CSV table of C-alpha atoms in Angstrom, one decimal:
chain,number,residue,atom,x,y,z
U,13,MET,CA,58.1,15.7,-6.3
U,14,ARG,CA,55.2,13.6,-7.3
U,15,VAL,CA,51.7,13.5,-5.8
U,16,CYS,CA,48.7,11.4,-6.9
U,17,LEU,CA,45.4,10.3,-5.5
U,18,LEU,CA,45.3,6.5,-6.0
U,19,ALA,CA,41.6,6.5,-5.0
U,20,SER,CA,39.4,9.2,-3.5
U,21,GLY,CA,35.8,8.8,-2.3
U,22,SER,CA,33.5,7.1,0.2
U,23,LYS,CA,34.5,3.6,-1.0
U,24,GLY,CA,38.2,3.9,-0.6
U,25,ASN,CA,41.0,6.5,-0.2
U,26,ALA,CA,44.8,6.3,-0.8
U,27,ILE,CA,47.3,9.0,-1.6
U,28,PHE,CA,50.8,8.6,-3.0
U,29,VAL,CA,53.5,11.2,-2.2
U,30,GLU,CA,57.1,11.1,-3.4
U,31,SER,CA,59.5,13.8,-2.5
U,32,SER,CA,63.2,14.0,-1.6
U,33,GLY,CA,63.7,10.4,-2.5
U,34,THR,CA,61.1,9.2,0.0
U,35,ARG,CA,57.8,7.5,-1.0
U,36,LEU,CA,54.8,7.5,1.2
U,37,LEU,CA,51.3,6.0,1.1
U,38,ILE,CA,48.7,8.0,3.1
U,39,ASP,CA,45.8,5.7,4.0
U,40,ALA,CA,45.1,2.3,2.5
U,41,GLY,CA,41.3,2.3,1.9
U,42,LEU,CA,41.4,-0.3,-0.9
U,43,SER,CA,42.6,-3.9,-0.9
U,44,GLY,CA,46.3,-4.4,-0.8
U,45,ARG,CA,46.1,-6.0,-4.2
U,46,GLU,CA,44.3,-3.0,-5.7
U,47,ILE,CA,46.6,-0.5,-4.1
U,48,CYS,CA,49.6,-2.3,-5.6
U,49,SER,CA,47.9,-2.4,-9.0
U,50,ARG,CA,47.3,1.3,-8.9
U,51,LEU,CA,50.9,2.0,-7.8
U,52,GLN,CA,52.1,0.0,-10.8
U,53,GLN,CA,50.4,2.5,-13.0
U,54,LEU,CA,52.9,5.0,-11.6
U,55,ASP,CA,55.8,2.5,-12.1
U,56,VAL,CA,56.0,2.0,-8.3
U,57,ALA,CA,56.0,-1.3,-6.5
U,58,GLY,CA,54.4,-1.6,-3.1
U,59,GLU,CA,57.8,-2.6,-1.7
U,60,ASP,CA,59.3,0.6,-3.0
U,61,LEU,CA,57.3,2.6,-0.4
U,62,ASP,CA,59.0,3.8,2.8
U,63,ALA,CA,55.9,3.9,5.0
U,64,ILE,CA,52.2,4.1,5.4
U,65,LEU,CA,50.6,7.1,7.3
U,66,VAL,CA,47.1,6.5,8.7
U,67,SER,CA,44.7,9.5,9.1
U,68,HIS,CA,41.9,7.6,11.0
U,69,ASP,CA,40.2,4.3,11.5
U,70,HIS,CA,37.2,4.5,9.1
U,71,GLY,CA,37.2,1.5,6.6
U,72,ASP,CA,37.4,3.7,3.5
U,73,HIS,CA,40.9,4.8,4.8
U,74,CYS,CA,42.3,1.6,6.3
U,75,ARG,CA,40.5,-1.4,4.8
U,76,GLY,CA,43.7,-2.6,3.2
U,77,LEU,CA,46.1,-1.4,5.9
U,78,GLY,CA,47.1,-4.7,7.5
U,79,PRO,CA,47.4,-6.7,4.2
U,80,MET,CA,49.3,-3.9,2.5
U,81,ALA,CA,51.8,-3.5,5.4
U,82,ARG,CA,52.4,-7.3,5.6
U,83,ARG,CA,52.5,-7.9,1.9
U,84,CYS,CA,55.1,-5.2,1.3
U,85,GLY,CA,56.9,-5.2,4.7
U,86,LEU,CA,56.0,-1.5,5.3
U,87,PRO,CA,56.2,0.5,8.5
U,88,VAL,CA,52.9,1.9,9.7
U,89,HIS,CA,52.6,5.3,11.5
U,90,ILE,CA,49.4,5.6,13.4
U,91,HIS,CA,47.8,7.4,16.4
U,92,PRO,CA,47.3,5.0,19.4
U,93,GLU,CA,43.5,5.7,19.5
U,94,THR,CA,43.2,4.9,15.9
U,95,LEU,CA,45.2,1.7,16.4
U,96,ALA,CA,42.9,0.7,19.4
U,97,ALA,CA,39.8,1.2,17.1
U,98,LEU,CA,41.2,-1.4,14.7
U,99,PRO,CA,41.0,-4.6,16.7
U,100,LYS,CA,41.1,-6.8,13.6
U,101,LEU,CA,44.2,-5.1,12.0
U,102,GLY,CA,46.4,-8.1,12.6
U,103,ARG,CA,50.1,-8.2,13.1
U,104,ILE,CA,52.2,-5.2,12.0
U,105,ASP,CA,55.9,-5.8,12.4
U,106,HIS,CA,57.0,-2.2,12.1
U,107,LEU,CA,54.5,-0.1,14.1
U,108,HIS,CA,55.1,3.5,15.0
U,109,GLU,CA,52.6,5.4,17.2
U,110,PHE,CA,52.5,9.2,17.1
U,111,ASP,CA,50.8,11.9,19.3
U,112,SER,CA,48.4,14.3,17.7
U,113,GLY,CA,50.4,17.4,16.6
U,114,ALA,CA,53.7,15.4,16.7
U,115,THR,CA,56.5,15.9,14.2
U,116,PHE,CA,58.7,13.0,13.1
U,117,LEU,CA,61.0,12.0,10.2
U,118,ILE,CA,60.6,9.4,7.5
U,119,GLY,CA,63.6,9.3,5.2
U,120,GLU,CA,64.3,12.8,4.1
U,121,LEU,CA,60.8,14.1,4.9
U,122,GLN,CA,59.5,15.8,8.0
U,123,ILE,CA,55.9,14.7,8.9
U,124,GLU,CA,53.7,16.9,11.0
U,125,THR,CA,50.4,15.6,12.2
U,126,ILE,CA,47.4,18.0,12.3
U,127,PRO,CA,44.4,17.3,14.5
U,128,LEU,CA,41.1,17.3,12.5
U,129,THR,CA,37.5,17.3,13.7
U,130,HIS,CA,35.8,14.1,12.4
U,131,ASP,CA,33.6,11.4,13.9
U,132,ALA,CA,36.4,8.8,14.2
U,133,ALA,CA,38.5,7.6,17.2
U,134,HIS,CA,41.1,10.2,16.2
U,135,THR,CA,41.6,12.0,12.9
U,136,VAL,CA,44.7,13.8,11.7
U,137,GLY,CA,45.9,15.5,8.5
U,138,PHE,CA,49.5,15.8,7.5
U,139,ARG,CA,52.0,18.4,6.6
U,140,ILE,CA,54.9,16.7,4.7
U,141,HIS,CA,58.0,18.8,4.2
U,142,GLY,CA,61.2,18.2,2.4
U,143,ALA,CA,63.8,19.9,0.2
U,144,GLU,CA,61.3,19.9,-2.8
U,145,GLY,CA,58.6,21.8,-0.8
U,146,THR,CA,55.6,21.0,1.3
U,147,VAL,CA,52.5,18.9,0.7
U,148,GLY,CA,49.4,19.4,2.9
U,149,VAL,CA,46.7,16.9,3.3
U,150,ALA,CA,43.4,17.6,5.1
U,151,THR,CA,40.4,15.4,4.3
U,152,ASP,CA,37.6,14.0,6.5
U,153,LEU,CA,37.0,17.1,8.6
U,154,GLY,CA,33.8,18.9,9.5
U,155,ILE,CA,35.3,22.3,10.0
U,156,ALA,CA,38.6,23.9,9.1
U,157,THR,CA,39.9,25.2,12.5
U,158,ARG,CA,42.4,28.0,12.9
U,159,LEU,CA,45.0,25.4,13.7
U,160,VAL,CA,44.3,23.6,10.4
U,161,ARG,CA,44.6,26.8,8.4
U,162,GLU,CA,47.8,27.7,10.2
U,163,ARG,CA,49.5,24.3,9.6
U,164,LEU,CA,48.6,24.2,5.9
U,165,LYS,CA,50.0,27.6,5.0
U,166,GLY,CA,52.9,27.7,2.6
U,167,CYS,CA,52.2,24.4,0.9
U,168,ARG,CA,53.4,23.7,-2.7
U,169,VAL,CA,50.7,21.1,-3.1
U,170,LEU,CA,47.4,20.8,-1.2
U,171,VAL,CA,44.9,17.9,-0.9
U,172,VAL,CA,41.7,19.4,0.4
U,173,GLU,CA,38.2,17.9,0.9
U,174,THR,CA,35.3,19.0,-1.2
U,175,ASN,CA,32.9,16.3,-0.2
U,176,HIS,CA,29.4,17.5,-1.1
U,177,ASP,CA,27.4,20.2,-2.7
U,178,GLU,CA,25.0,21.7,-0.1
U,179,GLU,CA,21.9,21.6,-2.3
U,180,LEU,CA,22.6,18.2,-3.7
U,181,LEU,CA,23.0,16.9,-0.1
U,182,ARG,CA,19.8,18.7,1.1
U,183,ASP,CA,17.7,17.4,-1.8
U,184,GLY,CA,19.3,14.0,-2.1
U,185,PRO,CA,18.3,10.5,-1.0
U,186,TYR,CA,20.2,10.2,2.3
U,187,PRO,CA,18.1,9.9,5.5
U,188,TRP,CA,18.0,13.1,7.6
U,189,HIS,CA,20.3,11.8,10.3
U,190,LEU,CA,23.0,11.0,7.8
U,191,LYS,CA,22.6,14.5,6.2
U,192,GLN,CA,23.0,16.0,9.6
U,193,ARG,CA,26.1,13.9,10.3
U,194,ILE,CA,27.8,15.0,7.1
U,195,ARG,CA,27.0,18.7,7.6
U,196,SER,CA,28.1,18.7,11.3
U,197,ASN,CA,31.4,20.0,12.6
U,198,HIS,CA,32.5,16.3,12.8
U,199,GLY,CA,31.4,15.4,9.3
U,200,HIS,CA,32.8,16.5,5.9
U,201,LEU,CA,33.7,19.8,4.3
U,202,SER,CA,31.3,21.0,1.6
U,203,ASN,CA,32.5,22.4,-1.7
U,204,THR,CA,31.9,25.9,-0.4
U,205,ALA,CA,33.8,25.2,2.9
U,206,GLY,CA,36.7,23.5,1.0
U,207,ALA,CA,36.9,26.5,-1.3
U,208,GLU,CA,36.9,28.9,1.7
U,209,LEU,CA,39.7,26.9,3.2
U,210,LEU,CA,41.7,27.1,0.0
U,211,ASP,CA,41.0,30.9,-0.1
U,212,THR,CA,42.9,31.3,3.2
U,213,LEU,CA,45.8,29.2,1.9
U,214,ARG,CA,46.5,31.0,-1.3
U,215,TRP,CA,50.1,32.2,-1.9
U,216,ASP,CA,52.4,32.6,-4.9
U,217,GLY,CA,54.1,29.2,-4.3
U,218,LEU,CA,50.9,27.1,-4.5
U,219,GLU,CA,51.2,25.0,-7.6
U,220,ALA,CA,48.6,22.2,-7.3
U,221,VAL,CA,45.3,21.6,-5.5
U,222,PHE,CA,43.7,18.1,-5.3
U,223,LEU,CA,40.0,18.1,-4.6
U,224,ALA,CA,39.4,15.0,-2.6
U,225,HIS,CA,36.7,12.7,-1.1
U,226,LEU,CA,33.9,13.7,-3.5
U,227,SER,CA,30.6,12.1,-2.7
U,228,GLU,CA,29.2,10.0,-5.6
U,229,THR,CA,25.7,10.8,-4.5
U,230,ASN,CA,25.9,14.4,-3.2
U,231,ASN,CA,28.5,15.9,-5.5
U,232,THR,CA,29.9,16.1,-9.0
U,233,ARG,CA,33.2,17.0,-10.5
U,234,ASP,CA,31.7,20.1,-12.0
U,235,HIS,CA,30.1,21.3,-8.8
U,236,ALA,CA,33.4,21.0,-6.9
U,237,LEU,CA,35.5,22.7,-9.6
U,238,ALA,CA,33.0,25.5,-9.9
U,239,ALA,CA,33.1,26.3,-6.1
U,240,VAL,CA,37.0,26.4,-6.1
U,241,GLU,CA,37.2,28.4,-9.3
U,242,ARG,CA,34.9,31.0,-7.9
U,243,VAL,CA,37.6,31.6,-5.3
U,244,LEU,CA,40.6,31.5,-7.6
U,245,ARG,CA,39.2,33.4,-10.6
U,246,PRO,CA,39.1,36.9,-9.1
U,247,GLN,CA,42.7,36.8,-7.9
U,248,ASN,CA,46.1,36.7,-9.6
U,249,LEU,CA,48.3,35.6,-6.7
U,250,CYS,CA,48.4,32.0,-7.8
U,251,GLN,CA,46.9,29.7,-10.5
U,252,PRO,CA,47.4,26.2,-9.2
U,253,GLN,CA,46.7,23.1,-11.3
U,254,LEU,CA,43.3,21.7,-10.2
U,255,ILE,CA,43.0,17.9,-10.0
U,256,VAL,CA,39.8,16.1,-9.0
U,257,GLY,CA,40.2,12.8,-7.3
U,258,GLN,CA,38.3,9.7,-8.5
U,259,GLN,CA,37.0,6.6,-6.9
U,260,ALA,CA,37.5,4.2,-9.7
U,261,ALA,CA,40.8,5.4,-11.2
U,262,VAL,CA,44.2,7.0,-10.4
U,263,SER,CA,44.1,10.7,-10.7
U,264,CYS,CA,46.4,12.8,-12.7
U,265,CYS,CA,49.7,13.3,-11.0
U,266,PHE,CA,51.4,16.6,-10.0
U,267,VAL,CA,55.0,16.2,-11.1
U,268,ALA,CA,57.7,18.8,-10.5
């Protein structure tokens, strides 16, 4: 198994997951050229991917979706409401639409979609399961519902959102309406909320946690790590590797 954040932040997001001989790209928020460049750092060509999964229609998650799919001849799995919200996507030769909550197969992996609350046409997270274990991905959500917590249990690797520090957001330069949007149930998880979600997902098989979608204005790596470590430090059930996503560079990989 190999998991890596190719990019993570408000300017572009993409996640690479390799498990059971299947290679997936979750979101394509950079240009196709840049995604391929970052994949090359993992010794992976874009054409080596088996599919692209799309979480929602915001530009920082699908800016390079059409070019990447066409350039590398990749199937795209997408919710129909997300597809409808992307009128300039262009031709996709291998398009697969899924219902929210649906489960389907790509190669040797079972993909389960998880409805998330976010201010997009339709937002989903993913539970990706194969012989090597389960990877859970939940970013761009304003609240971690009971369903989200249930679907993400038992993951070997988690990608969770820690978007902002509450005080940095409150005292920062954003206009009030944008602060309210970020803090709402259809916005983004704070460091505290992301840590609280992680606290409900702890088990002795959790090996790695990626902290994702950090705001460059309203958060820092140290703030996000401190919030999560406050949850992990008092317990001895698990001691997962903590990896913080970056906007400008590929993250460390979890390899097992």
